[in-house]
Rosetta silent file (secondary structure, phi, psi, omega in degrees, C-alpha in Angstrom):
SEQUENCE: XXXXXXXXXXXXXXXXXXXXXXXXXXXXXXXXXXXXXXXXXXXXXXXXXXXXXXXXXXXXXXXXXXXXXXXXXXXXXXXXXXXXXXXXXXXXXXXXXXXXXXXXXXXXXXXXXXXXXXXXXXXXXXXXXXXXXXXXXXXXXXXXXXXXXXXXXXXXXXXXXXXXXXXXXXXXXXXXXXXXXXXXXXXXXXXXXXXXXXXXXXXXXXXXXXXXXXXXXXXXXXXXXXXXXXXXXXXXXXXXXXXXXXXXXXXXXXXXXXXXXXXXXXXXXXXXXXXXXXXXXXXXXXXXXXX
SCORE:     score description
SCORE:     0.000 S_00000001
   1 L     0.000  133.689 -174.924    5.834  -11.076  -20.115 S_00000001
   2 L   -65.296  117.734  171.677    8.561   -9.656  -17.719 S_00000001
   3 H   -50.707  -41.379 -161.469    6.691  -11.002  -14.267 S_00000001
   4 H   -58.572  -47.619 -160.703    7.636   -7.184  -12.642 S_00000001
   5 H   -57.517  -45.078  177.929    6.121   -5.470  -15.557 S_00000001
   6 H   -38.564  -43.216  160.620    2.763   -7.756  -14.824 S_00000001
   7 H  -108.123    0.067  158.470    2.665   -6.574  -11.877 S_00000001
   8 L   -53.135   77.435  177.041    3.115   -2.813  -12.397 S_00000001
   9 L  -138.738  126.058 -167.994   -0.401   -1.685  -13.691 S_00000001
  10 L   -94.004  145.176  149.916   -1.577    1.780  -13.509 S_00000001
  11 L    -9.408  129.147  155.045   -5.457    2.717  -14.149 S_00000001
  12 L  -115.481  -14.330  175.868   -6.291    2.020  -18.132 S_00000001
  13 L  -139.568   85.076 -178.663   -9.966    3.353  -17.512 S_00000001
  14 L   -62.350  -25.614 -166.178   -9.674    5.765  -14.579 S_00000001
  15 L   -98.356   17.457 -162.164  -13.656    7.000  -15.552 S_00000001
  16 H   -97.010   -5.245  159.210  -15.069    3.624  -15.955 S_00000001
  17 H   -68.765  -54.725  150.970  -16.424    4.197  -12.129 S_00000001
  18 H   -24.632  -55.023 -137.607  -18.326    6.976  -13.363 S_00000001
  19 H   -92.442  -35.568 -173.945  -19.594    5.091  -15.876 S_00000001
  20 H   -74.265  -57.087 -168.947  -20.541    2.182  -13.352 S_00000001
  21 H   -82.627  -28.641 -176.104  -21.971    4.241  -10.359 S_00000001
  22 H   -68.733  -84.444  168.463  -23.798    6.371  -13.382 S_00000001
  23 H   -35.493  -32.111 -170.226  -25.861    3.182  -14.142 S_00000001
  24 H   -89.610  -25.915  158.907  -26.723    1.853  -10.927 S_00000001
  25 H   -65.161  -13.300  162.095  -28.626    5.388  -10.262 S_00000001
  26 H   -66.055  -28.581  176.365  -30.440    4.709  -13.502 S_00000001
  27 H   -45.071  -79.634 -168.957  -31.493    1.379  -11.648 S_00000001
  28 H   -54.436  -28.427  172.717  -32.355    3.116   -8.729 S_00000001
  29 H   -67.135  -33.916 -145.070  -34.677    5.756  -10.504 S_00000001
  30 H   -83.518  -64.038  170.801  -36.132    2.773  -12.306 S_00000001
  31 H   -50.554  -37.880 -143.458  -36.927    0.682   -8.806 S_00000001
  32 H   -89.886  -41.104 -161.451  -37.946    3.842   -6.992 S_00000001
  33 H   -69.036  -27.405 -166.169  -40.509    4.543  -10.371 S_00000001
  34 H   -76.317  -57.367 -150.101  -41.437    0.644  -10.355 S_00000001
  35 H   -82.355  -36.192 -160.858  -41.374    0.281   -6.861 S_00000001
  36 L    83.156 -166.508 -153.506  -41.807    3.531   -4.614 S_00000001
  37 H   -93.061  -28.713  177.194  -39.448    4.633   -2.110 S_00000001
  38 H   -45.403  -55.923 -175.282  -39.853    1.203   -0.069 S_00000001
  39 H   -73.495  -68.661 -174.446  -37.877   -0.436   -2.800 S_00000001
  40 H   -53.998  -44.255  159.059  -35.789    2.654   -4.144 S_00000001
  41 H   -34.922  -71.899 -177.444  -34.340    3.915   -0.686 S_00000001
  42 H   -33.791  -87.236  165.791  -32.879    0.973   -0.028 S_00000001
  43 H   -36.538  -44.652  144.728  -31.164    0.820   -3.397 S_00000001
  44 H   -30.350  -51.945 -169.066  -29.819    4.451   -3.082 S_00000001
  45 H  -108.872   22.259  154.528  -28.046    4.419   -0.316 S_00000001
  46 H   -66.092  -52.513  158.520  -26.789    0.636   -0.875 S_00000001
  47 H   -69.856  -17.102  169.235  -24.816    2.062   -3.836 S_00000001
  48 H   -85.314  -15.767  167.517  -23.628    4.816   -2.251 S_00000001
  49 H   -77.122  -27.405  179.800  -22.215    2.810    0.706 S_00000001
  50 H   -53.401  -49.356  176.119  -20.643    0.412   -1.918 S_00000001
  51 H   -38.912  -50.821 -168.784  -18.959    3.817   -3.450 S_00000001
  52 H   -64.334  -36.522 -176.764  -17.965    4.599    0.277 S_00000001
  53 H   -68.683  -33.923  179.069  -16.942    1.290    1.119 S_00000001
  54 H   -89.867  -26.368 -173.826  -14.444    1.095   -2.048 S_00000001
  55 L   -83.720  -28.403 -133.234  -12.726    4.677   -1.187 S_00000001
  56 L  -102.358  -34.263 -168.307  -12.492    3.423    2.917 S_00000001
  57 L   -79.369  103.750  142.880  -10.972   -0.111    1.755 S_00000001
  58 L   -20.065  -63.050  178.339   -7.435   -0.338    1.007 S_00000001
  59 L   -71.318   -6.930 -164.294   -7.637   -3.520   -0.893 S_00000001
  60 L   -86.237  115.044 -160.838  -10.497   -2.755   -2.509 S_00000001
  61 L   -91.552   15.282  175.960  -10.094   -2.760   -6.744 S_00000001
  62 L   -65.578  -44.076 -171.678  -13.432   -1.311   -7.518 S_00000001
  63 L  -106.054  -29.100  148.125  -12.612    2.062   -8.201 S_00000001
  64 L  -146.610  173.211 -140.862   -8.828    1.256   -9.184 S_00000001
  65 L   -78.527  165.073  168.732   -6.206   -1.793   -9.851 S_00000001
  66 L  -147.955  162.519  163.354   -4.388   -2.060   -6.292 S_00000001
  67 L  -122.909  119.400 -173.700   -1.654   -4.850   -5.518 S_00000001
  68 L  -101.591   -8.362 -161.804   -2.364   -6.335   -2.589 S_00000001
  69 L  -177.916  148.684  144.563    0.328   -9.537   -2.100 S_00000001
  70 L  -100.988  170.196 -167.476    2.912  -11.071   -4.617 S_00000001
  71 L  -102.069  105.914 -148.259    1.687  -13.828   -6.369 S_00000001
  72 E  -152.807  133.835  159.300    4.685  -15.992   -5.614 S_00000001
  73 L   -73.092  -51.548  160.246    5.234  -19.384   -3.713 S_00000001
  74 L   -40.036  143.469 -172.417    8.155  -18.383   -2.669 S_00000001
  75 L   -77.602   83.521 -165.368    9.350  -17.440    1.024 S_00000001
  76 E  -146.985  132.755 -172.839    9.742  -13.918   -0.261 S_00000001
  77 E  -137.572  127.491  168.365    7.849  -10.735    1.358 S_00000001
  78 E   -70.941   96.526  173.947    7.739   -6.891   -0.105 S_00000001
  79 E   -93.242  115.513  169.913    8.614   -4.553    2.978 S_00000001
  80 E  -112.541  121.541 -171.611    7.298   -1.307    2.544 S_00000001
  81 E  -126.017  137.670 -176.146    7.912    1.563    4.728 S_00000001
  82 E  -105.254  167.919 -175.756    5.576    4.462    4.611 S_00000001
  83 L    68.627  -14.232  153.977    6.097    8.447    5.755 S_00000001
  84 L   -78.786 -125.657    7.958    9.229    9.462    5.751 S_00000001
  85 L   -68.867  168.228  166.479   12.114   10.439    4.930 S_00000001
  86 L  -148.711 -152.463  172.569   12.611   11.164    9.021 S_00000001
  87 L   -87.319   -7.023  159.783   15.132   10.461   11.761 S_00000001
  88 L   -69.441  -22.823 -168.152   14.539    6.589   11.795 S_00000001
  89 H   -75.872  -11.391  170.733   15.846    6.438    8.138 S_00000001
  90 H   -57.682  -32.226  179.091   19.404    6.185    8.596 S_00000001
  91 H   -67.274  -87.791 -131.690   18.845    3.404   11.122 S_00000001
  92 H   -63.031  -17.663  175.930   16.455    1.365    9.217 S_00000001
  93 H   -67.135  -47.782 -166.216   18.858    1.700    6.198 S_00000001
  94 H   -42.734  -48.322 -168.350   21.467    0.317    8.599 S_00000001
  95 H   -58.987  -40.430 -169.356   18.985   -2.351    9.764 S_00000001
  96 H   -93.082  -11.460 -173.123   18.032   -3.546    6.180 S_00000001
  97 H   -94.111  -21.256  161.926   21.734   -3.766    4.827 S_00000001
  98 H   -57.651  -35.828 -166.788   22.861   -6.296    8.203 S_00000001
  99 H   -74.117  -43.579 -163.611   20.096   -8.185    6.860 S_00000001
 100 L    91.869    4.404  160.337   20.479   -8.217    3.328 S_00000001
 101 L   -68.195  136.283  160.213   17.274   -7.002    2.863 S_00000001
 102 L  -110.516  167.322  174.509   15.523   -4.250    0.147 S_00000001
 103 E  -173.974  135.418 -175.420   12.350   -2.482    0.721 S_00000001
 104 L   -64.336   77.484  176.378   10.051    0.098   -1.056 S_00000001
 105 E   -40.078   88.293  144.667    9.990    3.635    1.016 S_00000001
 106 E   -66.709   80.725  177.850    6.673    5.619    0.235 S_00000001
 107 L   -81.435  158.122  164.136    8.074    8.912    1.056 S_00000001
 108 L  -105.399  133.680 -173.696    6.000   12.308    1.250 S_00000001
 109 H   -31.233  -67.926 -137.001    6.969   14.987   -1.363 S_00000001
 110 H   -69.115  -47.606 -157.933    7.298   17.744    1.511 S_00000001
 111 H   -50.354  -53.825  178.062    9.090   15.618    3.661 S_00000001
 112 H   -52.240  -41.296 -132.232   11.692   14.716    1.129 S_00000001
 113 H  -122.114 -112.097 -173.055   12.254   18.053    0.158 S_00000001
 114 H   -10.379  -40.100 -136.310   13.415   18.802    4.022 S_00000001
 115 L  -139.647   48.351 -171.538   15.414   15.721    3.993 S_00000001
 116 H   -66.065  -40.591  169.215   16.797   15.119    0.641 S_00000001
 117 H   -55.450  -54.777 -166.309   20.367   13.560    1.414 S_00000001
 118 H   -67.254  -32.291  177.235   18.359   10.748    2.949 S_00000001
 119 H   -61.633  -47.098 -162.489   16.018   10.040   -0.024 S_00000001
 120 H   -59.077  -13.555  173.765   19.191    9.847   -2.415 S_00000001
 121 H   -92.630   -6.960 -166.706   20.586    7.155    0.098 S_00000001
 122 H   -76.540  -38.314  170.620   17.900    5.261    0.503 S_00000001
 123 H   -36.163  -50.822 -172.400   18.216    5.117   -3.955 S_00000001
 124 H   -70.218  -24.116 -163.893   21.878    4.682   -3.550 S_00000001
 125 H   -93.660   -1.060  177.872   21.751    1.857   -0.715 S_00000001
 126 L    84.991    8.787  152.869   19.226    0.098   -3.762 S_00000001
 127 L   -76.453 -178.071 -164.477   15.767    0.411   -2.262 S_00000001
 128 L  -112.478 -179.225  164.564   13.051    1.636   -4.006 S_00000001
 129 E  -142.373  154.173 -163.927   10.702    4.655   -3.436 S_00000001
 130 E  -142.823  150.705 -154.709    7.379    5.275   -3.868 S_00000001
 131 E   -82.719  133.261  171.333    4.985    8.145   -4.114 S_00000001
 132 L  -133.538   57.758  161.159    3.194    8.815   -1.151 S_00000001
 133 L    95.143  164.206  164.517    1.304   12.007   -1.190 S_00000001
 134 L   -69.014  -90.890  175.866    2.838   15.739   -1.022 S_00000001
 135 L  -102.099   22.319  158.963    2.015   16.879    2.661 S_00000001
 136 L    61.659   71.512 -166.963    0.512   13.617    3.753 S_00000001
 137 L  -108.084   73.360 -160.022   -2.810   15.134    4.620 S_00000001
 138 L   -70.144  -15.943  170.030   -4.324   11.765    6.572 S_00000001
 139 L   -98.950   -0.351  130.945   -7.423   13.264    7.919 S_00000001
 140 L   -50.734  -40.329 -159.539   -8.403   14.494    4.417 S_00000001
 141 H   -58.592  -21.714 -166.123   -6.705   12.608    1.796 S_00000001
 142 H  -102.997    5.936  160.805   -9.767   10.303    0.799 S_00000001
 143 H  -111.621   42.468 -177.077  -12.288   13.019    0.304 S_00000001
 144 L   -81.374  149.714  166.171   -9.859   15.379   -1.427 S_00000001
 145 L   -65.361  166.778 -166.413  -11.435   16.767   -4.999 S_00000001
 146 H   -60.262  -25.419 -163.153  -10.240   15.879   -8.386 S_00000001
 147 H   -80.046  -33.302  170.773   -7.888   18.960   -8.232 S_00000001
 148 H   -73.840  -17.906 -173.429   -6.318   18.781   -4.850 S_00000001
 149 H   -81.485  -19.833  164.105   -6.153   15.160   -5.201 S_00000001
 150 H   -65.547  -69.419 -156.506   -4.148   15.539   -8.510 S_00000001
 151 H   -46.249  -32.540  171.758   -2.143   18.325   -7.139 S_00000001
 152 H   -75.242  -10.225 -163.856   -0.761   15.823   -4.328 S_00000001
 153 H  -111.142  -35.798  168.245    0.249   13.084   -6.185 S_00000001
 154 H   -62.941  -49.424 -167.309    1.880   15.349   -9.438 S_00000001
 155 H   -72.158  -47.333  150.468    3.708   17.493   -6.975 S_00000001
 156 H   -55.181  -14.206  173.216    5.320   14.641   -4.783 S_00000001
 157 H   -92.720  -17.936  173.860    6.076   12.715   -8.224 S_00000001
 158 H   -54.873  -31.265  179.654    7.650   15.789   -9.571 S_00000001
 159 H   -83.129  -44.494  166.890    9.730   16.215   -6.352 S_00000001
 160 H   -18.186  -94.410  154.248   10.538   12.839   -6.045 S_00000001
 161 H    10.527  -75.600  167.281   11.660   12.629   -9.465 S_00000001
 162 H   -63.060  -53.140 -175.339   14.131   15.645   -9.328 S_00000001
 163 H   -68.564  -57.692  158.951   15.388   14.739   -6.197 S_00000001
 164 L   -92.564   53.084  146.039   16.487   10.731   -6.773 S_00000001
 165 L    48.890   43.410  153.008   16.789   11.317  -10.611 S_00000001
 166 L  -150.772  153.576  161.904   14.134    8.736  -11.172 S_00000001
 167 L  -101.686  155.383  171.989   10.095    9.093  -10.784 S_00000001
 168 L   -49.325  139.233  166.156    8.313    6.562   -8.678 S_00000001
 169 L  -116.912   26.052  175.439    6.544    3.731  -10.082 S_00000001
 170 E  -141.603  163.520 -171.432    3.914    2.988   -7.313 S_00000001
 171 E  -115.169  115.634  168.105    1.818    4.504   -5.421 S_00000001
 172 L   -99.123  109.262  152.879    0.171    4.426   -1.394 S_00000001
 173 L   -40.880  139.740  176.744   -2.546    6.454   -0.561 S_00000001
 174 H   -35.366  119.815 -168.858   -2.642    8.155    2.406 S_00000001
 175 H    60.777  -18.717  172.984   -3.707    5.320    5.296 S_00000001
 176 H   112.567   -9.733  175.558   -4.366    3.500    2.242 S_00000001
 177 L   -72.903  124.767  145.176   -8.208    5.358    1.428 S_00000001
 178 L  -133.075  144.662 -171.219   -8.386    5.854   -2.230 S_00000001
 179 L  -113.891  175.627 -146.705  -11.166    7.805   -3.821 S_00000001
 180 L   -74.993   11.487  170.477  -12.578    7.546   -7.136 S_00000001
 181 L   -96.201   -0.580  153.416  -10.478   10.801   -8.349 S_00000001
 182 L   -44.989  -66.041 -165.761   -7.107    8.976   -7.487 S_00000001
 183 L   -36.604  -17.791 -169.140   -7.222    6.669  -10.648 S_00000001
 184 L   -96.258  -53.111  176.295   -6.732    9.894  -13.284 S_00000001
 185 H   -52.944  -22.942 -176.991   -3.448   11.077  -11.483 S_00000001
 186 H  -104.602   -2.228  174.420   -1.574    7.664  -11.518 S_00000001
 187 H   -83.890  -23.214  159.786   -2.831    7.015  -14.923 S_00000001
 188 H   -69.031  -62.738  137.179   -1.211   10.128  -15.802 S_00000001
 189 H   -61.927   31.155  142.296    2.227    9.274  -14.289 S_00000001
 190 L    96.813   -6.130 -142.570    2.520    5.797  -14.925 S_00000001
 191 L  -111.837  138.069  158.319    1.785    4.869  -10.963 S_00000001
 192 E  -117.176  154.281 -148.810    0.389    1.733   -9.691 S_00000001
 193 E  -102.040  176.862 -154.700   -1.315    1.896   -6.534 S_00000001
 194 L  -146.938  103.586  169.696    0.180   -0.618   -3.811 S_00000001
 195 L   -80.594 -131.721 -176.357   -2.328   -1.734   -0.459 S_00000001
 196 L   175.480  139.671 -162.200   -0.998   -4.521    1.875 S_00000001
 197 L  -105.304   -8.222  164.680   -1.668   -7.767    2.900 S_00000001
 198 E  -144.229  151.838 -174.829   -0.144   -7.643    6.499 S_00000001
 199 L  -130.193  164.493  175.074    0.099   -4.890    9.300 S_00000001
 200 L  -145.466   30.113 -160.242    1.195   -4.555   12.657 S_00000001
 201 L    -1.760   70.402  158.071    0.125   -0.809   13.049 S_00000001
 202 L   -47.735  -40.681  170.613    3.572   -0.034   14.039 S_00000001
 203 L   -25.111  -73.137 -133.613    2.239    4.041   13.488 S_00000001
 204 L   -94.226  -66.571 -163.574    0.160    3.646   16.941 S_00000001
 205 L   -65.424  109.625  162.537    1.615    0.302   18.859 S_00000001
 206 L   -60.266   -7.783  178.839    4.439    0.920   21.057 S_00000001
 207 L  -118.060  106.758  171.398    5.659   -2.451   21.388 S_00000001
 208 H   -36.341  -23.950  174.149    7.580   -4.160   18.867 S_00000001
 209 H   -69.984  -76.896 -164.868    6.678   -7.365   20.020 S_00000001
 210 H   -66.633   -7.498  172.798    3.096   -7.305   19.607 S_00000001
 211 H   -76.442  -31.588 -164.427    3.213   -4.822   15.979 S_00000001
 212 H   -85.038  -35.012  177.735    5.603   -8.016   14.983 S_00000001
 213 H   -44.881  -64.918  158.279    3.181  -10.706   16.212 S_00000001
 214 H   -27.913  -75.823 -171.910    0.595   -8.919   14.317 S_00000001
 215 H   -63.059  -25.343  174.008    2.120   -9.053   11.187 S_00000001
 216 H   -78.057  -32.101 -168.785    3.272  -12.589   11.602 S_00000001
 217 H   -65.907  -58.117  176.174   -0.504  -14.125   11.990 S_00000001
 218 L   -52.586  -14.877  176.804   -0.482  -12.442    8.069 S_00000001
 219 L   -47.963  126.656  159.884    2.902  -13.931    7.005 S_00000001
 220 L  -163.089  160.289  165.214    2.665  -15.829    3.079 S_00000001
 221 L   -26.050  126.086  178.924    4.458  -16.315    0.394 S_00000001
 222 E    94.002  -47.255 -155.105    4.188  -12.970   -1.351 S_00000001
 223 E   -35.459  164.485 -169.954    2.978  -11.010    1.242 S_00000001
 224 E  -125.824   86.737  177.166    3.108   -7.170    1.228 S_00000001
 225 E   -88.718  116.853 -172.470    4.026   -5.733    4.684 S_00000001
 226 E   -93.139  151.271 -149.205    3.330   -2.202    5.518 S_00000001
 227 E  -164.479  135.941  168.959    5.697   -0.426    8.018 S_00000001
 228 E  -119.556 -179.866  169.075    6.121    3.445    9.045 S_00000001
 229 L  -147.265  169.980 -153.000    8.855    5.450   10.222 S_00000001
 230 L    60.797    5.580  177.173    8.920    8.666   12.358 S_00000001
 231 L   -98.464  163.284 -167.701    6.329    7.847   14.701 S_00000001
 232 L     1.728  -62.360 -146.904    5.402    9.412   17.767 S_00000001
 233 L   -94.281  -25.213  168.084    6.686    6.908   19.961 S_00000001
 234 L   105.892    8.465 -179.725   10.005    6.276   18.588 S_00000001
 235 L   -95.360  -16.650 -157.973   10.121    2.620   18.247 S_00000001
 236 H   -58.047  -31.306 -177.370    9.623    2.036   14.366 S_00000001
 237 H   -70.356  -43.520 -179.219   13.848    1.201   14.167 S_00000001
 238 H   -90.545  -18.951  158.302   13.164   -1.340   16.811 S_00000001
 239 H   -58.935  -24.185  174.413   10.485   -2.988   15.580 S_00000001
 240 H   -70.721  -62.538  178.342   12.058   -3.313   12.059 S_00000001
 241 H   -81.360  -18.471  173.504   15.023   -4.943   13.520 S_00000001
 242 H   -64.314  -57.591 -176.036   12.682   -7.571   15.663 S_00000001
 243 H   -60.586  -27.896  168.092   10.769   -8.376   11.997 S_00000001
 244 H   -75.136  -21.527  161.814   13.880   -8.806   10.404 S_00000001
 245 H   -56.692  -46.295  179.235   14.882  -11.051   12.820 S_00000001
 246 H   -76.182  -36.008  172.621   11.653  -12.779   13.044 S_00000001
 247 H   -79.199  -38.165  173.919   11.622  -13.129    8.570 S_00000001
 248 H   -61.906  -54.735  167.280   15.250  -15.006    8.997 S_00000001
 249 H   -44.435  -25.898  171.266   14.232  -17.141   11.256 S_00000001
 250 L  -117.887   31.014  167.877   11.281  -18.357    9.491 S_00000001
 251 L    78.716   25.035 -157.099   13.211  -18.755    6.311 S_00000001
 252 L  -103.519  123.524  158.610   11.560  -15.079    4.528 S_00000001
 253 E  -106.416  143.213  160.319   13.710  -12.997    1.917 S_00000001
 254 L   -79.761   86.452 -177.610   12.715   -9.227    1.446 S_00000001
 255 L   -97.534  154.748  163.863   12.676   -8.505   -2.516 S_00000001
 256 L  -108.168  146.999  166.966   10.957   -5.264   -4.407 S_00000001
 257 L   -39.497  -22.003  163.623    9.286   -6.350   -6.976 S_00000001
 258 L   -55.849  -26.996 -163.138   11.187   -5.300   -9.408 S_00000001
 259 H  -100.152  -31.508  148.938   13.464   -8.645   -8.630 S_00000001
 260 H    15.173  -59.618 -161.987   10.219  -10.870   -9.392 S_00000001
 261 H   -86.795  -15.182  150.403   11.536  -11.302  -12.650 S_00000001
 262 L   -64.910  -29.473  162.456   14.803  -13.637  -10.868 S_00000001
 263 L   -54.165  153.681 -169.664   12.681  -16.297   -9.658 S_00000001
 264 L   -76.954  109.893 -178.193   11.973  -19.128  -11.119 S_00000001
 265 H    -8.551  -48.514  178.663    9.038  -18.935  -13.288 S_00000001
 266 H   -47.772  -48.673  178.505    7.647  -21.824  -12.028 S_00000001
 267 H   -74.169  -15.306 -151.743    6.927  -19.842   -8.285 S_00000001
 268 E  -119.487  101.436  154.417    5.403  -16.660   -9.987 S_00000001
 269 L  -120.837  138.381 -175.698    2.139  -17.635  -10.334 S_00000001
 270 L   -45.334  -58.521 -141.486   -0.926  -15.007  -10.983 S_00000001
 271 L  -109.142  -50.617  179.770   -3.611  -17.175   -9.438 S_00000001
 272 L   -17.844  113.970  141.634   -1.473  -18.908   -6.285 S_00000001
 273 L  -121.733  115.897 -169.364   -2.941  -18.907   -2.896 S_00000001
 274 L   -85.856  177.477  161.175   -0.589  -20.329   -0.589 S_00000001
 275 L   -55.810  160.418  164.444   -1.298  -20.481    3.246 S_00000001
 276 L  -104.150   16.933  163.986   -1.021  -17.951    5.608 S_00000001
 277 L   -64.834  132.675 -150.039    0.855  -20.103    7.925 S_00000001
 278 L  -105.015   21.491 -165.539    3.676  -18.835    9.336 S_00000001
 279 L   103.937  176.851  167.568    5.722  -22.165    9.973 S_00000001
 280 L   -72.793  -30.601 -167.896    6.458  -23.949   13.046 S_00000001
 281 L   -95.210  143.656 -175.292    7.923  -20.856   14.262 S_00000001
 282 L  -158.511 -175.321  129.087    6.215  -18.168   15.641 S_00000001
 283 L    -5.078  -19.631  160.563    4.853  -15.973   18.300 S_00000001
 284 L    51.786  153.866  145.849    4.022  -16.973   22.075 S_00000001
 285 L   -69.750  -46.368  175.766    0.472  -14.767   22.701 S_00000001
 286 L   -41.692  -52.264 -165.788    2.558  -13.006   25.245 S_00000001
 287 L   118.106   -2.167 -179.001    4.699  -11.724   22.007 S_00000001
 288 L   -80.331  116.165  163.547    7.809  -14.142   23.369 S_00000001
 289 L   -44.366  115.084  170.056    9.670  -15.264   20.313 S_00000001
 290 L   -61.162  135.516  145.612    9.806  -19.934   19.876 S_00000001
 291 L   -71.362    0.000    0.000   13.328  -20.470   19.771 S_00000001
């Protein structure tokens, strides 16, 4: 099996949480009838925090498949930058082609649709893109209803789509909450949904040092680094050029997944957990780069 394709998996039972969460309230009526309320309270709202607890958790595969890391030996890390396009992306194209770097963009539909030249360059400069929501509605997106939450992710892949000639073939939820109505929309377009295994909440942290530091304590083999552009503070270009600095130096290439299928067979294993050690080189706690 083509390694890429392996890891490319969309929902095959989007309802089987229904189906799951259906039983364990059959439980709970069962306990509460056996038991009384002593027993059955407890059990009620233990499954319903599990429910909550799987929508709040990025990584969490309960309600649908997510890719969290690749499973790779190799010094090879998946840079993903979420929210535009905006006014960071020419630089950050600029940024990733001194390097020699690719990376997936998880653009939002509306956004794209303002900015359009820039999605088609980041296609033409060979990164990928990936769907990330219509209007990016972050204090909403994980309790949106089956209809609106379909309506965000078909109308951003539909713009996508027309606008770089291709449709996406992954997906980020907004902040990364997905709720158990996500799972029907990417099974309907094909999408696999994409967390991350290291962060440096570049969105919030003004200093490039310590969002790169961050993100370094999380460095492996594989790893999946999430990254924004367009925030607030205006720093997201320079942080982006510290971390690219900071992955040469400690021996890291930036592939999309799609490229998976060049390594040697031998590194792409399913099961691998390498360390999360980042090398001899690192970090200072101050945020001062080790020569």
């Amino acid at each position: 099996m083509n390694p890429a394709a392996a890891l490319h998996r969309p929902p095959r039972r989007p309802h089987a949480w229904a189906w799951l969460f259906g039983a364990s309230q059959l439980a709970v009526i069962a306990l509460w009838w056996g038991y009384g309320w002593r027993v059955g309270l407890p059990a009620l709202l233990l499954t319903h925090l599990v429910l909550v607890w799987a929508t709040l958790r990025p990584q969490s595969r309960l309600l649908s498949p997510v890719l969290t890391r690749l499973p790779t030996s190799e010094r090879v890390v998946w840079l993903t930058i979420d929210d535009g396009p905006s006014d960071d992306t020419p630089a950050l194209l600029d940024l990733l082609d001194a390097h020699g770097a690719r990376a997936t963009f998880f653009v939002v539909g509306a956004r794209a649709q303002v900015r359009p030249a820039q999605l088609r360059e980041i296609v033409r400069r060979g990164h990928g893109i990936g769907n990330h929501s219509h209007d990016h509605p972050s204090a909403t997106f994980w309790a949106l209803s089956p209809r609106a939450m379909r309506a965000q992710i078909a109308t951003a892949q539909a713009t996508l789509a027309e606008l770089a000639g291709m449709p996406p073939r992954w997906f980020r939820a907004v902040v990364g909450m997905a709720n158990p109505f996500v799972a029907v929309a990417l099974k309907e377009h094909g999408l696999a949904r994409v967390a991350w295994s290291a962060r440096g909440f570049d969105a919030v942290l003004r200093d490039p040092a310590r969002v790169v530091a961050r993100i370094e304590r999380d460095l492996a083999p594989g790893a999946i680094v999430l990254l924004h552009e367009g925030a607030a503070h205006g720093r997201n270009a320079e942080t982006l050029a510290l971390l690219l600095r900071r992955l040469d130096a400690l021996g890291y290439r930036c592939v999309l997944p799609e490229a998976m299928e060049a390594l040697p067979e031998i590194a792409f294993t399913r099961h691998s957990r390498p360390s999360t050690g980042s090398g001899q080189a690192g970090l200072r706690p101050g945020g001062n780069p080790v020569a």
